[in-house]
Coordinates of C-alpha atoms in Angstrom, one line a residue:
M64 CA -7.4 -168.6 -84.3
T65 CA -5.5 -165.4 -83.8
R66 CA -8.3 -164.0 -81.7
V67 CA -8.2 -167.0 -79.4
L68 CA -4.5 -166.7 -79.0
D69 CA -4.8 -163.0 -78.3
A70 CA -7.4 -163.7 -75.6
A71 CA -5.1 -166.2 -74.0
L72 CA -2.2 -163.8 -74.0
S73 CA -4.2 -160.9 -72.6
V74 CA -4.8 -162.2 -69.1
P75 CA -2.5 -163.4 -66.2
W76 CA -2.5 -167.1 -65.5
A77 CA -2.2 -169.1 -62.3
I78 CA -1.2 -172.4 -64.1
H79 CA 1.5 -175.0 -64.1
A80 CA 4.0 -173.7 -66.7
P81 CA 4.1 -176.7 -69.1
A82 CA 0.3 -176.7 -69.3
L83 CA 0.3 -173.0 -70.4
T84 CA 3.0 -173.7 -73.0
S85 CA 1.0 -176.6 -74.3
I86 CA -2.2 -174.6 -74.5
L87 CA -0.6 -171.7 -76.4
D88 CA 1.3 -174.0 -78.7
I89 CA -1.9 -175.9 -79.7
I90 CA -3.9 -172.8 -80.1
A91 CA -1.2 -171.2 -82.3
R92 CA -0.6 -174.3 -84.5
H93 CA -3.9 -176.1 -84.9
E94 CA -7.3 -175.4 -86.4
V95 CA -10.3 -176.0 -84.1
D96 CA -11.9 -179.2 -85.5
P97 CA -13.2 -182.4 -83.8
A98 CA -10.0 -184.2 -84.5
A99 CA -7.8 -181.5 -83.1
L100 CA -10.0 -181.2 -80.0
A101 CA -9.9 -184.9 -79.4
A102 CA -6.1 -184.9 -79.8
W103 CA -5.8 -182.0 -77.4
K104 CA -7.9 -183.7 -74.7
Q105 CA -5.9 -186.9 -75.2
H106 CA -2.7 -184.8 -74.8
M107 CA -3.9 -183.2 -71.6
I108 CA -5.3 -186.3 -69.9
P109 CA -3.7 -189.5 -71.3
P110 CA -5.4 -192.8 -70.7
D111 CA -2.8 -194.0 -68.2
S112 CA -2.6 -190.8 -66.2
P113 CA -3.1 -191.2 -62.4
E114 CA -6.5 -189.7 -61.6
S115 CA -9.3 -190.1 -59.1
L116 CA -11.3 -193.3 -59.6
A117 CA -14.9 -193.8 -58.6
T118 CA -16.0 -197.5 -58.4
R119 CA -19.7 -196.8 -58.2
R120 CA -21.9 -194.8 -60.6
A121 CA -23.6 -191.6 -59.5
D122 CA -26.5 -189.6 -60.8
R123 CA -26.2 -186.1 -62.2
M124 CA -27.7 -183.6 -59.9
V125 CA -30.8 -181.9 -61.3
G126 CA -30.3 -178.3 -62.1
S127 CA -26.5 -178.6 -62.5
H128 CA -24.1 -178.7 -65.4
A129 CA -21.7 -181.3 -64.2
V130 CA -22.4 -182.1 -60.5
M131 CA -22.9 -185.8 -59.6
L132 CA -24.9 -186.8 -56.5
R133 CA -24.1 -189.9 -54.5
D134 CA -25.3 -190.8 -51.0
G135 CA -25.9 -187.2 -50.1
V136 CA -22.5 -186.1 -51.4
A137 CA -22.3 -183.7 -54.3
V138 CA -19.2 -184.3 -56.4
V139 CA -18.3 -181.1 -58.2
P140 CA -15.6 -181.6 -60.8
V141 CA -12.7 -179.2 -61.4
I142 CA -11.0 -180.9 -64.3
G143 CA -8.5 -179.5 -66.9
P144 CA -7.4 -175.9 -67.4
I145 CA -9.6 -173.3 -65.7
V146 CA -11.0 -170.2 -67.5
R147 CA -13.5 -167.6 -66.4
Y148 CA -16.2 -168.2 -69.0
A149 CA -17.3 -171.2 -71.1
G150 CA -16.7 -171.0 -74.8
M151 CA -14.3 -172.0 -77.5
F152 CA -11.4 -172.2 -75.1
T153 CA -13.1 -174.7 -72.9
D154 CA -13.9 -176.7 -76.0
I155 CA -10.3 -176.6 -77.0
S156 CA -8.9 -177.5 -73.6
G157 CA -11.7 -179.7 -72.2
G158 CA -11.4 -177.6 -69.1
T159 CA -13.5 -176.0 -66.5
A160 CA -15.3 -172.6 -66.8
L161 CA -15.5 -170.8 -63.5
A162 CA -18.9 -169.3 -64.3
R163 CA -20.4 -172.8 -64.6
L164 CA -18.4 -174.1 -61.6
A165 CA -19.7 -171.3 -59.4
T166 CA -23.3 -171.9 -60.3
D167 CA -22.9 -175.7 -60.0
F168 CA -21.3 -175.3 -56.5
Q169 CA -24.1 -172.9 -55.4
A170 CA -26.7 -175.4 -56.7
A171 CA -25.1 -178.1 -54.6
L172 CA -25.0 -175.8 -51.6
D173 CA -28.7 -175.0 -51.9
N174 CA -29.9 -178.5 -52.7
P175 CA -31.5 -180.0 -49.5
E176 CA -30.5 -183.5 -50.6
V177 CA -26.8 -182.6 -50.4
K178 CA -25.3 -183.1 -47.0
S179 CA -21.7 -182.4 -48.0
I180 CA -19.7 -181.3 -51.1
L181 CA -16.6 -182.9 -52.6
L182 CA -14.5 -180.9 -55.1
E183 CA -12.9 -183.5 -57.3
I184 CA -9.8 -181.7 -58.7
D185 CA -7.5 -182.7 -61.5
S186 CA -6.3 -179.5 -63.0
P187 CA -3.0 -177.7 -63.9
G188 CA -4.6 -174.4 -62.9
G189 CA -5.7 -171.7 -65.3
E190 CA -6.7 -168.1 -65.8
A191 CA -6.2 -166.1 -62.6
N192 CA -9.4 -164.0 -63.2
G193 CA -12.2 -165.1 -60.8
I194 CA -10.2 -167.7 -58.8
A195 CA -10.1 -165.5 -55.7
E196 CA -13.9 -165.0 -55.8
F197 CA -14.7 -168.7 -56.2
A198 CA -12.2 -169.7 -53.5
A199 CA -14.0 -167.2 -51.1
Q200 CA -17.3 -168.7 -52.1
V201 CA -16.0 -172.2 -51.2
R202 CA -14.7 -171.0 -47.9
A203 CA -17.9 -169.2 -47.0
A204 CA -19.9 -172.4 -47.8
A205 CA -18.3 -174.2 -44.9
A206 CA -20.7 -172.4 -42.5
R207 CA -23.5 -174.4 -44.1
K208 CA -22.1 -177.7 -45.3
P209 CA -18.8 -179.5 -45.1
V210 CA -16.6 -179.0 -48.2
T211 CA -13.7 -181.3 -48.9
A212 CA -11.2 -181.2 -51.9
Y213 CA -9.9 -184.4 -53.3
V214 CA -6.9 -184.3 -55.7
G215 CA -6.4 -187.5 -57.6
G216 CA -4.1 -186.2 -60.3
M217 CA -2.9 -182.6 -60.3
G218 CA -3.9 -179.7 -58.1
A219 CA -1.6 -177.0 -59.4
S220 CA -1.6 -173.2 -59.2
A221 CA -5.2 -171.9 -59.5
A222 CA -6.5 -175.4 -58.9
Y223 CA -4.6 -175.5 -55.6
W224 CA -5.9 -172.1 -54.7
I225 CA -9.4 -173.6 -54.9
A226 CA -8.4 -176.7 -53.0
A227 CA -6.8 -174.7 -50.2
S228 CA -10.1 -173.0 -49.6
A229 CA -11.9 -176.2 -48.8
G230 CA -12.2 -177.4 -45.2
E231 CA -10.0 -180.4 -45.8
I232 CA -7.7 -181.6 -48.6
V233 CA -7.4 -185.3 -49.3
V234 CA -4.9 -186.5 -51.9
S235 CA -3.9 -189.7 -53.6
S236 CA -0.4 -191.0 -53.2
T237 CA 0.5 -189.9 -56.7
A238 CA -1.3 -186.5 -56.7
M239 CA 0.8 -183.5 -57.5
L240 CA 0.2 -180.2 -55.6
G241 CA 1.7 -176.7 -55.8
S242 CA 2.9 -174.5 -58.6
I243 CA 2.0 -171.5 -56.4
G244 CA 2.5 -168.3 -58.4
T245 CA 1.4 -166.3 -61.4
V246 CA 2.6 -166.0 -64.9
A247 CA 1.9 -163.6 -67.8
A248 CA 2.9 -164.4 -71.4
M249 CA 3.5 -162.0 -74.3
T250 CA 4.3 -162.8 -77.9
D251 CA 6.4 -160.3 -79.9
T252 CA 5.7 -160.7 -83.6
R253 CA 7.2 -157.4 -84.7
E254 CA 10.2 -158.8 -86.5
R255 CA 8.1 -161.4 -88.3
D256 CA 5.5 -158.8 -89.3
A257 CA 8.2 -156.4 -90.5
K258 CA 9.6 -159.1 -92.8
A259 CA 6.1 -159.7 -94.1
G260 CA 5.6 -156.0 -94.8
V261 CA 3.1 -155.6 -92.0
R262 CA 3.2 -152.4 -89.9
Q263 CA 1.0 -151.7 -87.0
Y264 CA 0.3 -148.2 -85.7
E265 CA -1.0 -147.8 -82.2
F266 CA -1.9 -144.5 -80.5
V267 CA -2.1 -144.6 -76.7
S268 CA -3.6 -141.7 -74.8
S269 CA -0.8 -139.5 -73.4
Q270 CA -2.5 -139.5 -70.0
S271 CA -2.0 -143.3 -69.8
P272 CA 1.7 -144.0 -70.3
L273 CA 1.5 -147.4 -68.6
K274 CA -1.5 -148.7 -70.7
R275 CA 0.8 -150.5 -73.1
P276 CA 4.0 -151.7 -71.4
D277 CA 6.6 -152.7 -74.0
P278 CA 8.2 -156.0 -73.0
A279 CA 11.2 -155.1 -75.2
T280 CA 12.1 -152.4 -72.8
D281 CA 13.3 -152.6 -69.2
A282 CA 10.5 -150.4 -68.0
G283 CA 7.9 -152.5 -69.8
R284 CA 9.3 -155.7 -68.4
A285 CA 9.4 -154.2 -64.9
A286 CA 5.8 -153.1 -65.2
M287 CA 4.6 -156.6 -66.1
Q288 CA 6.8 -158.2 -63.5
S289 CA 5.3 -155.9 -60.9
L290 CA 1.8 -156.9 -61.9
V291 CA 2.6 -160.6 -61.8
D292 CA 4.3 -160.3 -58.4
R293 CA 1.3 -158.4 -57.0
L294 CA -1.1 -161.1 -58.1
S295 CA 1.2 -163.8 -56.8
A296 CA 1.3 -162.0 -53.4
E297 CA -2.5 -162.3 -53.3
F298 CA -2.3 -166.0 -54.1
V299 CA 0.2 -166.6 -51.3
T300 CA -1.7 -164.6 -48.8
A301 CA -5.0 -166.5 -49.6
V302 CA -3.3 -169.9 -49.4
A303 CA -1.7 -169.0 -46.0
A304 CA -5.1 -167.8 -44.6
Y305 CA -6.9 -170.9 -45.9
R306 CA -4.3 -173.4 -44.6
G307 CA -3.7 -171.6 -41.3
V308 CA 0.0 -170.9 -41.8
S309 CA 2.1 -167.8 -42.4
A310 CA 2.8 -166.4 -45.8
E311 CA 6.5 -167.1 -45.1
A312 CA 5.7 -170.8 -44.5
V313 CA 3.9 -171.0 -47.9
L314 CA 6.9 -169.4 -49.7
A315 CA 9.4 -171.7 -47.9
D316 CA 7.6 -175.0 -47.6
F317 CA 4.9 -175.2 -50.3
G318 CA 7.1 -176.1 -53.2
Q319 CA 8.5 -172.7 -54.0
G320 CA 6.6 -172.7 -57.3
G321 CA 7.3 -176.4 -57.9
L322 CA 5.1 -179.5 -57.3
L323 CA 5.0 -181.8 -54.3
V324 CA 3.8 -185.4 -54.6
G325 CA 1.3 -187.1 -52.3
A326 CA 2.9 -187.7 -48.9
D327 CA 5.4 -184.9 -49.5
A328 CA 2.5 -182.4 -49.9
V329 CA 0.9 -183.8 -46.7
A330 CA 4.2 -183.5 -44.8
A331 CA 4.6 -179.9 -45.9
G332 CA 1.1 -179.0 -44.8
M333 CA -0.3 -178.5 -48.3
A334 CA -2.8 -181.3 -47.8
D335 CA -4.3 -183.0 -44.7
R336 CA -4.2 -186.7 -45.5
L337 CA -3.8 -189.4 -48.1
G338 CA -6.8 -191.3 -49.3
S339 CA -8.8 -192.6 -52.2
L340 CA -11.8 -191.0 -53.8
E341 CA -14.0 -193.8 -52.6
S342 CA -12.9 -193.7 -49.0
T343 CA -13.3 -189.9 -49.1
L344 CA -16.8 -190.2 -50.5
A345 CA -17.7 -192.9 -47.9
S346 CA -16.3 -190.7 -45.1
L347 CA -18.4 -187.7 -46.2
A348 CA -21.5 -190.0 -46.5
G349 CA -21.0 -191.4 -43.1
K350 CA -20.4 -194.9 -44.4
P351 CA -17.3 -196.9 -43.3
V352 CA -15.1 -198.5 -46.0
A353 CA -14.7 -202.2 -45.7
G354 CA -11.5 -203.1 -43.8
S355 CA -10.8 -199.5 -42.8
S356 CA -12.1 -196.7 -40.6
G357 CA -12.7 -194.4 -43.6
K358 CA -9.9 -192.1 -42.5
G359 CA -6.6 -191.5 -44.3
A360 CA -3.6 -193.3 -42.9
L361 CA -1.2 -190.4 -43.4
R362 CA -2.2 -187.1 -41.9
R363 CA -0.3 -183.8 -41.6
P364 CA 2.8 -184.4 -39.5
V365 CA 4.4 -181.9 -37.2
T366 CA 7.3 -181.2 -39.5
A367 CA 8.3 -182.0 -43.0
H368 CA 11.4 -183.9 -41.7
Q369 CA 9.1 -186.8 -40.6
Q370 CA 8.5 -187.5 -44.2
G371 CA 11.0 -190.3 -44.5
A372 CA 9.5 -192.3 -41.6
I373 CA 6.0 -191.7 -42.9
M374 CA 6.8 -192.9 -46.4
S375 CA 8.4 -196.0 -45.1
D376 CA 5.2 -196.9 -43.2
T377 CA 2.8 -196.1 -46.1
S378 CA 1.9 -198.6 -48.7
T379 CA 1.1 -197.5 -52.2
S380 CA -2.2 -199.3 -52.2
E381 CA -5.3 -197.4 -51.4
A382 CA -6.4 -200.0 -48.9
R383 CA -3.3 -199.3 -46.8
Q384 CA -3.9 -195.6 -47.2
D385 CA -7.3 -196.0 -45.5
S386 CA -6.0 -197.8 -42.3
P387 CA -6.4 -196.0 -39.0
A388 CA -3.7 -193.5 -38.0
P389 CA -2.0 -194.0 -34.6
I390 CA -2.4 -191.3 -32.1
V391 CA 1.0 -189.5 -31.7
T392 CA 1.8 -187.8 -28.4
A393 CA 4.9 -185.9 -27.3
S394 CA 5.8 -188.8 -25.0
T395 CA 5.5 -191.5 -27.8
L396 CA 7.3 -189.3 -30.3
S397 CA 10.2 -188.7 -27.9
Q398 CA 10.5 -192.5 -27.6
T399 CA 9.9 -193.7 -31.1
H400 CA 11.6 -190.7 -33.0
P401 CA 13.9 -189.0 -30.5
A402 CA 15.7 -187.1 -33.3
V403 CA 12.5 -185.7 -34.6
F404 CA 11.3 -184.9 -31.1
A405 CA 14.6 -183.0 -30.4
E406 CA 14.2 -181.1 -33.6
I407 CA 10.7 -180.1 -32.8
K408 CA 11.7 -179.0 -29.3
A409 CA 14.6 -176.9 -30.7
A410 CA 12.4 -175.3 -33.3
G411 CA 9.8 -174.5 -30.6
A412 CA 12.4 -172.9 -28.4
A413 CA 13.8 -170.9 -31.3
A414 CA 10.3 -169.7 -32.2
E415 CA 9.6 -168.7 -28.6
R416 CA 12.9 -166.8 -28.4
S417 CA 12.0 -165.0 -31.6
R418 CA 8.6 -164.1 -30.2
I419 CA 10.0 -162.7 -27.0
L420 CA 12.6 -160.6 -28.8
A421 CA 10.0 -159.3 -31.2
I422 CA 7.8 -158.2 -28.3
Q423 CA 10.7 -156.6 -26.5
A424 CA 11.6 -154.7 -29.7
Q425 CA 8.1 -153.1 -29.6
A426 CA 8.5 -152.0 -25.9
L427 CA 8.0 -148.3 -25.0
P428 CA 9.0 -146.7 -21.7
G429 CA 6.5 -147.0 -18.9
H430 CA 4.9 -150.2 -20.2
D431 CA 7.2 -152.9 -18.6
S432 CA 4.3 -154.7 -16.9
L433 CA 2.3 -154.9 -20.2
V434 CA 5.4 -156.3 -22.0
A435 CA 6.0 -158.9 -19.3
R436 CA 2.3 -159.9 -19.4
C437 CA 2.4 -160.3 -23.2
I438 CA 5.6 -162.5 -23.0
E439 CA 4.1 -164.6 -20.3
D440 CA 0.7 -165.3 -21.8
G441 CA 1.9 -166.2 -25.3
T442 CA 0.7 -163.0 -27.1
E443 CA 1.9 -162.8 -30.7
P444 CA 4.3 -159.8 -31.5
G445 CA 1.7 -158.1 -33.8
A446 CA -1.0 -158.2 -31.1
A447 CA 1.5 -157.1 -28.5
A448 CA 2.5 -154.1 -30.5
Q449 CA -1.1 -153.0 -30.9
M450 CA -1.7 -153.4 -27.1
I451 CA 1.4 -151.3 -26.3
L452 CA 0.5 -148.6 -28.8
A453 CA -3.1 -148.5 -27.4
A454 CA -1.7 -148.2 -23.8
E455 CA 0.7 -145.4 -24.9
K456 CA -2.2 -143.5 -26.5
A457 CA -4.3 -143.8 -23.4
K458 CA -1.3 -142.6 -21.3
G459 CA -1.0 -139.3 -23.2
P460 CA -4.1 -137.5 -21.8
R461 CA -3.2 -138.7 -18.3
Q462 CA 0.3 -137.3 -18.6
L463 CA -1.0 -134.0 -19.8
A464 CA -3.4 -133.8 -16.9
A465 CA -0.7 -134.6 -14.4
L466 CA 1.7 -132.0 -15.9
A467 CA -1.1 -129.4 -15.8
A468 CA -1.8 -130.1 -12.1
E469 CA 1.9 -129.9 -11.3
A470 CA 2.2 -126.6 -13.1
Q471 CA -0.8 -125.2 -11.1
A472 CA 0.9 -126.3 -7.9
Q473 CA 4.2 -124.5 -8.7
P474 CA 4.7 -120.8 -7.6
K475 CA 4.5 -118.4 -10.5
L476 CA 7.8 -116.8 -11.5
E477 CA 7.8 -113.2 -12.3
V478 CA 10.2 -112.5 -15.2
A479 CA 11.2 -108.9 -15.9
V480 CA 11.1 -108.2 -19.6
A481 CA 12.4 -105.0 -21.1
E482 CA 9.8 -102.6 -22.5
D483 CA 11.7 -102.4 -25.8
P484 CA 14.1 -105.3 -26.0
K485 CA 17.2 -104.5 -28.0
P486 CA 19.1 -107.2 -29.8
V487 CA 22.5 -108.1 -28.6
A488 CA 25.0 -106.0 -30.5
D489 CA 27.5 -108.8 -31.1
A490 CA 25.0 -111.6 -31.8
P491 CA 25.7 -113.5 -35.0
A492 CA 23.5 -113.0 -38.0
V493 CA 20.9 -115.7 -38.8
D494 CA 22.0 -117.7 -41.9
P495 CA 18.8 -119.2 -43.4
A496 CA 20.8 -122.1 -44.9
A497 CA 22.4 -123.1 -41.6
P498 CA 21.3 -126.2 -39.6
L499 CA 18.2 -125.7 -37.4
E500 CA 20.2 -125.7 -34.2
D501 CA 22.6 -123.0 -35.4
R502 CA 19.8 -120.8 -36.6
A503 CA 18.0 -121.3 -33.3
K504 CA 21.2 -120.2 -31.4
A505 CA 21.5 -117.1 -33.5
V506 CA 17.8 -116.1 -32.9
W507 CA 18.2 -116.9 -29.2
A508 CA 21.2 -114.6 -28.9
K509 CA 19.6 -111.7 -30.8
D510 CA 16.2 -111.8 -29.0
S511 CA 16.1 -111.1 -25.3
A512 CA 12.3 -111.2 -25.2
L513 CA 12.5 -114.8 -26.5
R514 CA 15.0 -115.7 -23.8
A515 CA 12.6 -114.2 -21.2
E516 CA 9.7 -116.1 -22.6
F517 CA 11.5 -119.4 -22.2
S518 CA 13.0 -118.4 -18.8
G519 CA 16.5 -118.7 -20.3
D520 CA 16.0 -122.4 -21.1
F521 CA 17.5 -122.7 -24.6
N522 CA 17.0 -126.5 -24.7
R523 CA 13.2 -126.1 -24.2
F524 CA 13.1 -123.5 -27.0
L525 CA 15.1 -125.7 -29.3
A526 CA 12.9 -128.7 -28.7
L527 CA 9.8 -126.7 -29.5
A528 CA 11.5 -125.3 -32.7
K529 CA 12.2 -128.8 -33.8
A530 CA 8.7 -129.9 -33.2
E531 CA 6.8 -126.9 -34.7
G532 CA 9.3 -125.1 -36.8
L533 CA 11.7 -122.3 -35.9
D534 CA 9.8 -119.5 -37.8
R535 CA 6.5 -120.5 -36.3
V536 CA 7.9 -120.4 -32.7
V537 CA 9.6 -117.0 -33.2
A538 CA 6.5 -115.5 -34.8
R539 CA 3.9 -116.5 -32.3

């Protein structure tokens, strides 16, 4: 059992914190026998837990481990804790192995009978290893077949990473989404081992000082924190890209590491609509659900502040969730919800001001017309900065050519230079520790040839010395 615990502690996790605590506790305290496994699975998914419910049977897809096929829709389950490979841990947790999940998903994608794919998700998340690759596989599949994620219970952490990569996320009214972030756990048994008379000696190569960070030290904790933060940044960036929002929006609106329920998740932009598993399956199969249009009643609103109005109009029954959604226009919104409309308008104005100020901050002399065009046509600040830099680079050769032509047109000045220039007698000595400008003045005062070379223009000499180095300018 110690080996299983060590394996669990050796990898970073993208998982809802209580689930990880429960996993580690059960591994540490129980033997792996049928009764313990049954108790663990009962603990993770109790009989009365809210989860997705299918009202019709489906057939297992040939050539898959767990995919069910119904009316041309392949239902790929992502249930329980997620780990990279199948083995004792999946037996303990009753969870999902990414290795099997990836092959099952690919089998559904390659099966000519499958017209669309539904990821049925009810998971607290799991091991971070492999999640990014599978999410990328899901997103790439959209070019071949529609992929929808349905969350009936929990879509937390790594499970939400997977859900976000689908083309659409449908959730039940009691689904819980979020827990975006990464966690790494370590167990320090040194005091216990010392009392038991156990001593462990470890030799780490001197070339690898960070190979074994010690969590008991500030440096060790900082090293582990840096690793966890870096993985979390990848998580946030991926979710932002998949959901079509900024990383800042994910950090601010997607639960801040916590969970959002049903309509709240839709309001925040974490999911696209409410619905039942059956209505989602019917929609993907092209079959209308009796008494509804097959579309979710609650869809992503413009702002999270509309949440109260939405919840008041949304029944907890799945039939009500499947009623047609009214078309909302700016005109109707201004009449039915003037406060919300005013808030959206103010937010839009603030965003536009921020965009204009950001573009103006990137401006360079000589590019006023380009800056004005970027402001007028709605160009984002990042793209505007690239355009301005490109224009500045293109301007450089033209300026050099113009300066060269101007120099050719100017009459040549004959400067008399002494055959054997003598330094000025009372010129100050050059102090190598003095500031650059002071040293330049001392050199300028001592060297008449240098003054002749620059036609008596000290400022031009100083500018070149700052750009290329004083010693280099004097020596050439």
